[in-house]
Coordinates of C-alpha atoms in Angstrom, one line a residue:
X461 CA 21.9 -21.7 91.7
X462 CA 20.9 -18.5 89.3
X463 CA 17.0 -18.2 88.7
X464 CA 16.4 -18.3 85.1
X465 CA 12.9 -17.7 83.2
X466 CA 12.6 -18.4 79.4
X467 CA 11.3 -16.5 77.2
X468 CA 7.9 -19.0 76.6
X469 CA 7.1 -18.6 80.7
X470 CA 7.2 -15.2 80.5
X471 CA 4.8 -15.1 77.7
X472 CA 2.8 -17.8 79.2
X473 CA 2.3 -15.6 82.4
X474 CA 1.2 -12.8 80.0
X475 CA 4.2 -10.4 79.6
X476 CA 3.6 -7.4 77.9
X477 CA 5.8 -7.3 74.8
X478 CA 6.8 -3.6 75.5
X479 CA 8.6 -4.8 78.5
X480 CA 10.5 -7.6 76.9
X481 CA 11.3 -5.9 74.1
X482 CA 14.6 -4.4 75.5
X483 CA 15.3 -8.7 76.6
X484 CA 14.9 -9.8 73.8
X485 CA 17.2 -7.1 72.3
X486 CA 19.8 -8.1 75.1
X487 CA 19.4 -11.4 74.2
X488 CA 19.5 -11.6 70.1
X489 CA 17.2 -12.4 67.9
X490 CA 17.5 -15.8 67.3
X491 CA 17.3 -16.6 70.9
X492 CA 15.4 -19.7 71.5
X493 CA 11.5 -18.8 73.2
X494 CA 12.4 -22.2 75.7
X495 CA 15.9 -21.5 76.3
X496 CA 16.6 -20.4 80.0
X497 CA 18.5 -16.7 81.0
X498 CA 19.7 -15.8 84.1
X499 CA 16.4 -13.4 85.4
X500 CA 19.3 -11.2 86.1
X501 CA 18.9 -10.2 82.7
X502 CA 15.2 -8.9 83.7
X503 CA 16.8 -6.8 86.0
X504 CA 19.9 -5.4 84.2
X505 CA 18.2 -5.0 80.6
X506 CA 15.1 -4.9 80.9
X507 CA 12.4 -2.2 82.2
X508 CA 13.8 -2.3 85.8
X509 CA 12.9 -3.4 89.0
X510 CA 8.7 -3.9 88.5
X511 CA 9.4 -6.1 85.7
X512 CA 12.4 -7.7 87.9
X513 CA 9.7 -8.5 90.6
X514 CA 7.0 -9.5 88.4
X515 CA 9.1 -12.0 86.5
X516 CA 9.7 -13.8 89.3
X517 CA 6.6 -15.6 88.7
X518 CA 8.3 -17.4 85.9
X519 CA 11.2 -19.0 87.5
X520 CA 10.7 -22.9 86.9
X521 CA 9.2 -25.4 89.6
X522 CA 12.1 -27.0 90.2
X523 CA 13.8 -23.7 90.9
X524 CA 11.2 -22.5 93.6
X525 CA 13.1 -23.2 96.9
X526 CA 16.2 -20.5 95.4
X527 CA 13.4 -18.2 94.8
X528 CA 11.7 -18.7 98.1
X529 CA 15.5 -18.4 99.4
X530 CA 16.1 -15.0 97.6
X531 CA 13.2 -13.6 97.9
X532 CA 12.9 -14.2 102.1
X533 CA 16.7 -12.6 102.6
X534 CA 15.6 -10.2 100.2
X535 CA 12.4 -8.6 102.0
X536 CA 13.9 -9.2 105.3
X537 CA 16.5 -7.0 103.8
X538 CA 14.1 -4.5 103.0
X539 CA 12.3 -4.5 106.3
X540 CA 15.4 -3.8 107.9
X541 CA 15.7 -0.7 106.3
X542 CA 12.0 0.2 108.3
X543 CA 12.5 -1.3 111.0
X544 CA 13.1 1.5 113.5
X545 CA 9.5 2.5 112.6
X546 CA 8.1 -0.8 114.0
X547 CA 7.2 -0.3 117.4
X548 CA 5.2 -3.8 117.7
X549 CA 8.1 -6.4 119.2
X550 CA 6.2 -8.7 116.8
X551 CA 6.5 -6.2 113.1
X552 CA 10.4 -6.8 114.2
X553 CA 10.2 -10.8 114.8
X554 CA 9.4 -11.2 111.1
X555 CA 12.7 -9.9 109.9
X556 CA 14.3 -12.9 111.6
X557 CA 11.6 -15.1 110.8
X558 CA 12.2 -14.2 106.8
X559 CA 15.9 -15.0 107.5
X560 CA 15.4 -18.1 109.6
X561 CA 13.2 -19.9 107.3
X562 CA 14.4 -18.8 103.8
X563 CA 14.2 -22.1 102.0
X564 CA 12.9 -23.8 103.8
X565 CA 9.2 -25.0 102.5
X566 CA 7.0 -24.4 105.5
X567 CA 3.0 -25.4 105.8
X568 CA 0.8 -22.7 105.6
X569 CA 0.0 -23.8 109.7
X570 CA 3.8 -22.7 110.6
X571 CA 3.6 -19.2 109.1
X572 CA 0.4 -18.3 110.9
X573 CA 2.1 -17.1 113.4
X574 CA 4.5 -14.9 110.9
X575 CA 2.0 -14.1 108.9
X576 CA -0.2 -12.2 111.9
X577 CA 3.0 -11.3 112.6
X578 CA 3.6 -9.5 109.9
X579 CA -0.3 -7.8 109.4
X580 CA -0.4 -6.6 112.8
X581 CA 2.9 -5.2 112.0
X582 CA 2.2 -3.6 109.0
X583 CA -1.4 -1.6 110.8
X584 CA 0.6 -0.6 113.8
X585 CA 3.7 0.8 111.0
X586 CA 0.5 2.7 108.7
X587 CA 0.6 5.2 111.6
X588 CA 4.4 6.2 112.2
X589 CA 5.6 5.3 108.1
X590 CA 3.8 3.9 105.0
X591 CA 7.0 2.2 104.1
X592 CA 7.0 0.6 107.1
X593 CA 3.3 -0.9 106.6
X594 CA 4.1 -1.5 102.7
X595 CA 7.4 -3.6 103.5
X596 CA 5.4 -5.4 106.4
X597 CA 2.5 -6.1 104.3
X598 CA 4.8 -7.7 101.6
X599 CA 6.2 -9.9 104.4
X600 CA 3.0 -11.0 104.8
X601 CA 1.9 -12.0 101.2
X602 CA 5.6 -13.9 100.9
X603 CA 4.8 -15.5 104.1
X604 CA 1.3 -16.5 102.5
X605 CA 3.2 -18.1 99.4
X606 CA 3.1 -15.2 96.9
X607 CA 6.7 -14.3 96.4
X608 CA 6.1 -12.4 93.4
X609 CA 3.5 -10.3 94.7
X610 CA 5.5 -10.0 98.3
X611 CA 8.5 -8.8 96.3
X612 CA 6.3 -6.0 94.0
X613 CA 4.6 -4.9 97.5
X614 CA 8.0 -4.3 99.2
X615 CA 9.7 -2.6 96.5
X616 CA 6.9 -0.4 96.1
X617 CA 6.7 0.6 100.2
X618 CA 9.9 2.9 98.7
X619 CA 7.4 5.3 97.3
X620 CA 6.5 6.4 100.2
X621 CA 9.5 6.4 102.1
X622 CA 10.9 9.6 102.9
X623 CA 14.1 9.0 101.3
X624 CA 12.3 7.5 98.1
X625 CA 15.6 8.2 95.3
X626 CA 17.8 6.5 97.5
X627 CA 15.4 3.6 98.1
X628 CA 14.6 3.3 94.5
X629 CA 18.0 2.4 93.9
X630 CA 19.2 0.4 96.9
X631 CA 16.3 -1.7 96.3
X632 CA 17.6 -3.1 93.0
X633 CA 21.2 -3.2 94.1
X634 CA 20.8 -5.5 96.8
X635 CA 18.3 -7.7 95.1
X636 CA 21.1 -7.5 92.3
X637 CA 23.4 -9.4 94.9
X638 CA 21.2 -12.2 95.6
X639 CA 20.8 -12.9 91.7
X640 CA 24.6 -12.9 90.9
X641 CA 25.9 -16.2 89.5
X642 CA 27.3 -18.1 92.5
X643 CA 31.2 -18.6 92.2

């Protein structure tokens, strides 16, 4: 399933109308404010990957298991690219954690454990690579239930990555191949 956001949530959620300016552009004037678009759009017309991340927040209910699904494969994917910072065996176990469980609604009791996880990861990465604490940190909050937030967190650990250009564009790319249409 695509994710889609209208233009009504993203006004309910308190968009600024600087930043959907250039969607609405994309989209035409006489596009209807409850009419869903692909939040691909977000991403490909819009102001770029913060407003990308923030929309997420205005996917519909009864689209929130794809987001949790796109938004787990998507941060493991991101932690991957830090991982040889980790040195806790635990920072490492979320990565397959994210994977494992994208989608699948879990009580806030059975991500505990990911969610320690994840913080004691992201202190023992502060001291060998921000990124490292930044994308484990946003593995956290997504493990807490705050996907949008998770997402914003992790994309901004590539500020402080030592390889920050390249980052800055992988990072939209791959999150790019998780909102294609499906085939």
């Amino acid at each position: 399933m695509t994710l889609t956001i209208t233009l009504s949530a993203a006004k309910h959620y308190k968009a600024c109308e600087a930043g959907l300016a250039p969607v609405r552009a994309h989209l035409g004037a006489d596009w209807p404010e409850d009419k869903p678009f692909p939040l691909l759009v977000v991403l490909e017309h819009g102001q770029g990957m913060d407003d990308t991340l923030w929309a997420l927040r205005c996917v519909p209910p009864e689209q929130e298991d794809d987001r949790r699904r796109i938004v787990s494969l998507w941060l493991a994917d991101v932690l991957e690219r830090v991982e040889s910072t980790m040195t806790d065996p635990r920072s490492r176990a979320v990565i397959p954690a994210l994977r494992r469980h994208a989608g699948v609604p879990l009580s806030r009791e059975e991500w505990k454990p990911i969610i320690s996880a994840a913080y004691a990861a992201a202190h023992a990465a502060a001291a060998a690579d921000a990124a490292a604490y930044a994308a484990a940190a946003a593995a956290a909050a997504h493990a807490a239930a705050h996907a949008a937030y998770a997402a914003a967190a992790a994309h901004a650990a590539a500020a402080h990555a030592a390889n920050y250009a390249a980052e800055r564009a992988w990072q939209p790319e791959r999150l790019r191949h998780y909102l294609q249409p499906e085939a």
